[in-house]
């Protein structure tokens, strides 16, 4: 089949939960494919399962895609304030709103004898040794007999597709190469439920065709649906799109990704402070790898490199450690203003008001090399925004470095005298370091031994950013103010 000029791909989530990592990866692959070829990425919400589909879930999916930067050319309006409206000329993009069109095509297949009302019971569809039959014993009922049966069933009968027999149903899968099924094995499948609602395989075929989708790239779990859809395309007199099936995502133990491997929802990663660019980079490499094994990609590089033909057939592993590693790297690469902007949602509002944004920016800069997740900032940097209280101090740490440390008194007292002699303008490493060196020499102690009592007194913790960074950013008044009570306590 020739490749159409304009690529139109789609992501078609069912809004019955969150945006999952598998869905997000499918969306990303499709997005890249569209954008790198000047094509269109279409978003369609498959909300025909009335019981399980919710507006909340739809909003979460739209929000997750926006967060990942996977903007769509056509689909539900991306502005949450205009929820339910459409952008694009193939709408509506909510499948439930396309029912009229689905019914029109159902009627077409019934009228042409390519589908039939089927009164077969479960027993009638099961053979003597308990196996499900592929073909319905009613596949050749005349239209009149079907109507009579339908009336007898109170107007409630499922509609089956009348499967053409002895045919090969095959496609050249973008990922897997030639895939082939025998039509008889697929059989007369139900595509409209007895309540008149079309099922997934039919609705998706109608909508993909009406939305002029040229390439369907989705998860491998849909492979068994594809021959049904191809048969429906043919029956409807339509040309099927090209199909590709991306491999499953598995955990590091090789089992299908599930909650016991950690969060499977994209939103959970956002909440723990994964950057969207790290998430996207990570998703890109699940089941796809460039030939040169490059790992870190800007968005432009993804567009340059990604080739759907390079998607692996074998399952892709979800390695959380890799995601965390990527996140650290992406945090390190943020420009200072951007670092603060990304951290803001994870910082208490009063932090920004405490000494203004410039101060908050200086504080977070001290953590840029250390953070793995953005949400670690609050537990780490709090002592830059309030004085530690009694309850913040760890008893064992205080004993070890202060109250049971014979040298703590002179270490705090002597340096306090030296530091107090410095003016605000002199409060920098250049002036703070020499007294520390001198004291080390005088007491015959390493720097750590001298710095730790100060660090614990100032922060309640034995770990903090570099000693002089801590002193300088906290500022003269705060440093002296926090240490003074400890000197009194130790003497
Ligand atoms: N609504 C289907 C799903 O979420 C779409 C499958 C497809 O891409 O055709 O699995």
XYZ file of C-alpha atoms and ligand atoms in Angstrom:
501
model
C 0.000 0.000 0.000
C 1.365 3.424 -0.877
C 2.097 5.772 1.974
C -0.391 8.637 1.925
C 1.029 12.143 1.531
C -0.208 13.540 4.792
C 0.101 11.474 7.879
C -2.912 11.646 10.149
C -2.480 9.647 13.316
C -4.552 9.514 16.461
C -4.510 8.713 20.119
C -7.844 7.278 21.182
C -7.965 6.757 24.941
C -10.968 5.414 26.791
C -11.653 7.802 29.676
C -12.116 5.169 32.330
C -9.160 6.049 34.512
C -5.954 7.981 34.386
C -3.451 8.533 31.625
C -1.271 5.468 32.003
C 2.342 5.150 31.010
C 1.439 2.777 28.160
C -1.103 5.231 26.779
C 1.282 8.133 27.178
C 3.933 6.246 25.229
C 1.443 5.460 22.451
C 0.469 9.125 22.367
C 4.131 10.165 22.211
C 4.980 7.815 19.347
C 1.985 9.052 17.385
C 2.726 12.675 18.178
C 6.321 12.302 16.984
C 5.238 10.553 13.851
C 2.788 13.307 12.991
C 5.047 16.212 13.853
C 8.150 14.944 12.108
C 6.255 14.536 8.867
C 4.178 17.710 8.984
C 1.099 15.590 9.609
C -1.673 15.821 12.159
C -2.058 14.307 15.585
C -5.690 13.759 16.460
C -7.115 13.087 19.881
C -10.346 11.154 20.123
C -11.994 10.288 23.414
C -13.554 6.832 23.208
C -16.227 7.314 25.810
C -18.850 4.855 24.629
C -18.619 2.747 27.777
C -21.258 4.764 29.610
C -20.752 3.076 32.932
C -17.002 3.461 33.125
C -16.316 6.681 31.211
C -16.167 9.862 33.259
C -15.579 13.532 32.606
C -13.045 13.536 35.415
C -11.025 10.888 33.651
C -11.222 12.752 30.341
C -9.968 15.902 32.037
C -7.112 13.970 33.622
C -6.083 12.509 30.282
C -6.178 15.904 28.556
C -4.239 17.401 31.425
C -1.633 14.632 31.326
C -1.102 15.067 27.590
C -0.772 18.827 27.984
C 1.741 18.322 30.776
C 3.824 16.072 28.528
C 3.650 18.690 25.788
C 1.782 16.394 23.416
C -0.500 18.975 21.897
C -3.094 17.801 19.431
C -4.056 19.389 16.131
C -7.627 18.173 16.284
C -9.673 16.913 19.159
C -11.416 18.182 22.274
C -10.607 21.815 22.988
C -7.444 21.841 25.085
C -8.674 24.753 27.198
C -10.238 23.266 30.350
C -12.704 26.182 30.360
C -14.106 25.023 27.024
C -14.430 21.387 27.961
C -16.538 19.418 25.490
C -15.913 21.726 22.534
C -13.927 20.575 19.532
C -11.053 21.846 17.431
C -10.818 20.514 13.886
C -13.251 19.732 11.111
C -13.689 15.994 11.712
C -15.467 16.333 15.048
C -17.064 15.654 17.350
C -14.013 14.053 18.905
C -15.968 12.370 21.668
C -16.976 8.975 20.335
C -20.290 8.994 22.210
C -21.359 11.991 20.143
C -20.867 10.101 16.888
C -23.560 7.485 17.499
C -25.797 8.664 14.671
C -23.061 8.114 12.125
C -22.256 4.691 13.592
C -25.899 3.640 13.232
C -25.986 4.841 9.652
C -23.090 2.524 8.830
C -24.630 -0.342 10.799
C -27.735 0.024 8.626
C -25.581 -0.002 5.516
C -24.001 -3.334 6.467
C -27.382 -4.830 7.402
C -28.961 -3.672 4.149
C -26.105 -5.165 2.149
C -26.366 -8.487 3.968
C -22.874 -8.088 5.400
C -24.264 -8.140 8.921
C -27.214 -9.832 10.573
C -29.348 -9.777 13.682
C -28.322 -12.901 15.523
C -30.639 -14.750 17.903
C -28.024 -17.420 18.762
C -27.857 -18.330 22.433
C -24.567 -18.991 24.196
C -25.222 -22.738 23.896
C -25.864 -22.442 20.198
C -22.498 -20.715 19.825
C -20.704 -23.516 21.664
C -19.855 -26.831 20.017
C -20.134 -30.333 21.511
C -16.687 -30.252 23.160
C -17.249 -26.861 24.767
C -15.354 -24.761 22.234
C -16.766 -21.428 21.103
C -18.044 -21.534 17.540
C -16.701 -18.961 15.127
C -19.683 -18.967 12.832
C -23.268 -18.348 13.832
C -25.865 -20.945 12.799
C -28.031 -17.917 11.854
C -25.618 -16.260 9.448
C -27.830 -17.038 6.475
C -31.171 -15.926 7.925
C -33.118 -13.886 5.390
C -33.821 -10.239 6.261
C -37.485 -11.135 6.864
C -36.580 -13.950 9.249
C -34.169 -11.639 11.064
C -36.944 -9.073 11.521
C -39.271 -11.746 12.843
C -36.661 -12.953 15.327
C -35.926 -9.375 16.325
C -39.587 -8.693 17.008
C -39.824 -11.910 19.012
C -36.854 -10.754 21.100
C -38.541 -7.433 21.895
C -36.307 -5.528 19.449
C -33.197 -6.579 21.313
C -30.743 -8.713 19.380
C -27.044 -8.289 18.850
C -25.783 -7.694 15.345
C -23.004 -9.893 14.019
C -20.647 -9.255 11.186
C -21.063 -11.861 8.495
C -17.486 -12.937 8.129
C -16.369 -13.637 4.541
C -15.122 -17.241 4.529
C -11.820 -18.602 3.245
C -10.067 -15.250 3.129
C -6.693 -14.165 4.385
C -6.817 -11.021 6.488
C -3.302 -9.633 6.535
C -1.423 -6.383 6.906
C 2.139 -5.141 6.813
C 2.546 -4.028 10.362
C 4.813 -1.011 10.715
C 6.450 -2.677 13.713
C 5.977 -6.396 13.235
C 6.072 -6.905 9.513
C 3.528 -9.174 7.860
C 0.746 -10.292 10.175
C -1.879 -12.636 8.863
C -5.111 -14.205 10.121
C -7.585 -16.552 8.482
C -11.027 -14.988 8.269
C -12.747 -18.217 9.370
C -10.846 -18.095 12.648
C -12.169 -14.649 13.366
C -15.710 -15.584 12.518
C -19.017 -13.802 12.896
C -18.215 -11.372 15.677
C -20.796 -9.229 17.440
C -20.244 -5.562 16.710
C -23.508 -4.076 17.962
C -24.848 -5.078 21.354
C -28.490 -6.064 21.755
C -29.197 -2.611 23.235
C -28.159 -1.105 19.888
C -24.767 0.260 20.988
C -21.876 -0.407 18.620
C -18.827 -2.067 20.163
C -15.251 -0.857 20.073
C -14.161 -2.529 16.833
C -16.970 -0.979 14.857
C -16.933 2.481 16.411
C -13.165 2.745 16.033
C -13.318 1.731 12.376
C -16.047 4.252 11.538
C -14.291 7.034 13.407
C -10.809 6.339 12.067
C -12.244 6.296 8.560
C -14.297 9.472 9.021
C -11.346 11.240 10.605
C -9.208 10.208 7.603
C -6.673 8.467 9.843
C -3.822 7.148 7.715
C -1.777 5.263 10.325
C -2.959 3.490 13.436
C -0.144 2.950 15.903
C -1.292 1.425 19.171
C -0.465 -1.186 21.777
C 0.125 -4.803 20.933
C -2.920 -5.786 23.005
C -4.992 -4.624 20.033
C -3.477 -7.017 17.480
C -6.420 -9.404 17.658
C -8.775 -6.491 16.943
C -6.988 -5.420 13.819
C -8.229 -8.219 11.498
C -11.788 -7.479 12.589
C -11.293 -3.834 11.801
C -9.727 -4.605 8.440
C -12.717 -6.779 7.545
C -15.053 -3.970 8.586
C -13.158 -1.483 6.426
C -13.498 -3.779 3.461
C -17.170 -4.402 4.127
C -17.773 -0.663 4.334
C -15.925 -0.156 1.043
C -13.145 1.810 2.764
C -9.359 1.598 2.552
C -7.803 0.505 5.851
C -5.049 2.661 7.315
C -1.565 1.267 7.881
C -1.314 -0.458 11.253
C 1.523 -0.713 13.738
C 1.530 -2.356 17.144
C 3.978 -1.229 19.792
C 5.143 -3.865 22.265
C 3.797 -4.208 25.763
C 5.477 -2.449 28.631
C 6.749 -4.801 31.308
C 8.336 -4.325 34.704
C 11.958 -5.211 35.393
C 10.799 -8.731 36.315
C 9.391 -9.228 32.819
C 5.755 -9.258 33.985
C 3.218 -6.934 32.420
C 3.469 -3.504 34.013
C 1.119 -3.194 36.959
C 0.734 -1.279 40.197
C 3.119 -3.547 42.017
C 5.919 -2.194 39.818
C 5.185 1.318 41.133
C 2.964 4.050 39.802
C 1.515 3.408 36.369
C -0.270 6.743 36.135
C 1.524 9.625 34.530
C -0.040 12.007 37.083
C 1.694 10.205 39.948
C 5.078 10.950 38.403
C 4.127 14.571 37.993
C 3.190 14.742 41.677
C 6.488 13.285 42.824
C 8.310 15.897 40.831
C 9.346 14.202 37.655
C 9.913 16.792 34.941
C 7.779 16.288 31.837
C 10.850 16.339 29.610
C 12.416 13.532 31.666
C 9.181 11.551 31.493
C 8.904 11.979 27.735
C 12.540 11.046 27.197
C 12.045 7.991 29.373
C 8.841 6.919 27.599
C 10.522 7.311 24.235
C 13.035 4.625 25.143
C 10.518 2.009 26.248
C 10.372 -0.311 23.293
C 12.239 2.029 20.969
C 15.938 2.799 20.661
C 17.956 4.646 18.054
C 20.673 2.732 16.252
C 23.455 4.650 18.006
C 21.926 4.026 21.456
C 21.720 7.716 22.229
C 19.749 8.206 25.431
C 19.114 11.884 26.089
C 16.968 13.697 23.574
C 15.705 17.214 23.186
C 12.264 17.418 21.638
C 13.841 18.379 18.311
C 16.228 15.424 18.484
C 13.311 13.109 19.146
C 11.675 14.408 16.002
C 14.891 13.942 14.052
C 15.602 10.457 15.343
C 12.274 8.747 15.847
C 11.343 6.186 13.249
C 8.320 3.999 13.931
C 9.979 1.223 11.964
C 12.601 1.032 14.734
C 10.022 0.229 17.414
C 10.972 -3.123 18.920
C 8.867 -6.222 18.654
C 10.001 -7.401 22.065
C 8.409 -5.966 25.192
C 9.858 -2.727 26.536
C 11.011 -2.633 30.142
C 9.941 0.090 32.524
C 12.998 0.813 34.626
C 12.129 3.335 37.361
C 15.794 3.867 38.210
C 16.421 5.081 34.706
C 13.543 7.526 35.003
C 14.923 8.833 38.287
C 18.386 9.141 36.783
C 17.022 11.054 33.783
C 15.081 13.317 36.083
C 18.216 14.212 38.013
C 20.006 15.013 34.768
C 17.155 17.175 33.525
C 16.977 19.019 36.851
C 20.711 19.766 36.606
C 20.279 21.175 33.124
C 17.617 23.765 34.025
C 18.517 27.445 33.853
C 18.270 29.139 37.298
C 14.958 30.910 36.662
C 13.507 27.750 35.185
C 14.630 25.691 38.162
C 12.724 27.982 40.494
C 9.685 28.008 38.210
C 9.568 24.203 38.166
C 10.064 23.947 41.918
C 7.426 26.538 42.836
C 4.492 24.097 42.802
C 6.417 21.983 45.314
C 7.247 24.838 47.671
C 4.939 26.238 50.366
C 3.577 29.605 49.215
C 5.068 31.359 52.238
C 8.573 30.402 51.153
C 8.332 32.755 48.222
C 7.069 35.540 50.430
C 9.684 34.905 53.113
C 12.493 36.985 51.598
C 11.239 37.244 48.050
C 11.852 35.249 44.900
C 15.474 36.226 44.531
C 16.252 34.606 47.871
C 14.161 31.513 47.022
C 16.120 31.265 43.769
C 19.441 31.353 45.640
C 18.237 28.635 47.992
C 16.998 26.245 45.326
C 20.199 26.730 43.334
C 21.984 25.028 46.244
C 19.939 21.898 45.619
C 20.141 21.704 41.837
C 22.971 19.162 41.947
C 21.269 17.011 44.555
C 17.603 16.649 43.737
C 16.249 13.520 42.114
C 12.608 14.620 42.445
C 11.272 18.140 42.643
C 9.168 17.195 45.652
C 12.314 16.651 47.721
C 12.800 20.390 48.026
C 10.423 20.948 50.920
C 11.969 18.317 53.165
C 15.454 19.585 52.368
C 15.385 23.342 52.217
C 12.889 24.220 54.950
C 15.522 25.653 57.323
C 16.202 28.440 54.848
C 12.666 29.640 55.429
C 12.144 29.239 59.158
C 14.237 28.696 62.271
C 14.488 25.087 63.366
C 12.345 24.392 66.424
C 13.211 22.050 69.253
C 11.247 19.275 67.534
C 13.249 19.661 64.333
C 16.460 18.643 66.029
C 17.368 14.988 66.007
C 18.319 14.038 69.546
C 21.137 11.665 68.631
C 22.624 14.173 66.188
C 22.451 16.972 68.730
C 24.140 14.786 71.355
C 26.859 13.637 68.985
C 27.809 17.015 67.552
C 26.753 19.451 70.248
C 25.715 18.451 73.759
C 28.086 15.478 74.202
C 30.870 16.968 72.108
C 33.539 18.543 74.346
C 34.865 20.649 71.498
C 31.495 22.059 70.520
C 31.666 24.940 73.023
C 34.904 26.454 71.687
C 33.991 25.622 68.100
C 30.759 27.568 68.321
C 32.050 30.246 70.692
C 35.376 31.069 69.020
C 34.001 31.127 65.529
C 30.998 33.117 66.684
C 33.362 35.827 67.889
C 35.232 35.822 64.581
C 32.089 35.758 62.465
C 30.400 38.507 64.459
C 33.339 40.744 63.685
C 32.499 40.521 59.980
C 30.148 43.093 58.484
C 27.220 42.261 56.212
C 29.387 43.191 53.235
C 32.132 40.849 54.324
C 29.740 37.946 54.779
C 31.141 35.748 52.030
C 33.320 32.701 51.702
C 36.441 34.773 51.261
C 36.028 36.237 54.732
C 34.353 33.291 56.448
C 36.875 30.631 55.445
C 40.086 31.925 57.092
C 38.756 31.842 60.693
C 37.547 28.272 60.075
C 40.985 27.243 58.806
C 42.694 28.937 61.719
C 40.458 27.204 64.255
C 41.050 23.813 62.639
C 44.742 24.363 62.981
C 44.541 25.573 66.548
C 42.410 22.660 67.698
C 44.135 20.122 65.447
C 40.795 19.128 63.935
C 39.660 18.424 60.402
C 37.233 20.828 58.759
C 34.309 18.450 59.092
C 34.735 18.316 62.857
C 34.581 22.084 63.039
C 31.769 22.572 60.575
C 29.387 19.879 61.850
C 28.422 21.546 65.151
C 27.610 24.709 63.201
C 25.672 22.816 60.601
C 23.601 20.971 63.194
C 22.946 24.150 65.175
C 21.858 25.989 62.022
C 19.755 23.312 60.373
C 18.976 20.575 62.884
C 20.523 18.173 60.413
C 23.973 16.813 59.696
C 23.559 17.120 55.950
C 23.138 20.401 54.141
C 24.462 22.212 51.109
C 28.125 23.255 51.271
C 29.061 24.927 54.558
C 29.874 28.362 53.214
C 26.888 28.331 50.844
C 24.744 27.608 53.864
C 26.227 30.504 55.862
C 26.142 32.939 52.982
C 22.598 32.243 51.836
C 21.159 32.117 55.362
C 22.829 35.469 55.972
C 24.733 36.968 58.882
C 21.835 37.801 61.137
C 20.165 34.399 60.823
C 23.397 32.477 61.307
C 24.443 34.377 64.411
C 20.895 34.391 65.752
C 20.545 30.628 65.459
C 23.930 29.777 66.971
C 23.775 32.112 69.954
C 21.298 30.037 71.988
C 23.451 26.947 71.484
C 26.498 28.741 72.837
C 24.511 29.700 75.888
C 23.237 26.174 76.259
C 26.680 24.573 76.018
C 28.381 26.882 78.468
N -10.004 3.173 23.114
C -9.059 2.163 22.795
C -8.137 1.947 23.974
O -8.022 2.829 24.815
C -8.305 2.583 21.567
C -7.540 1.528 20.919
C -7.051 1.970 19.558
O -6.107 2.750 19.532
O -7.644 1.579 18.584
O -7.554 0.903 24.116
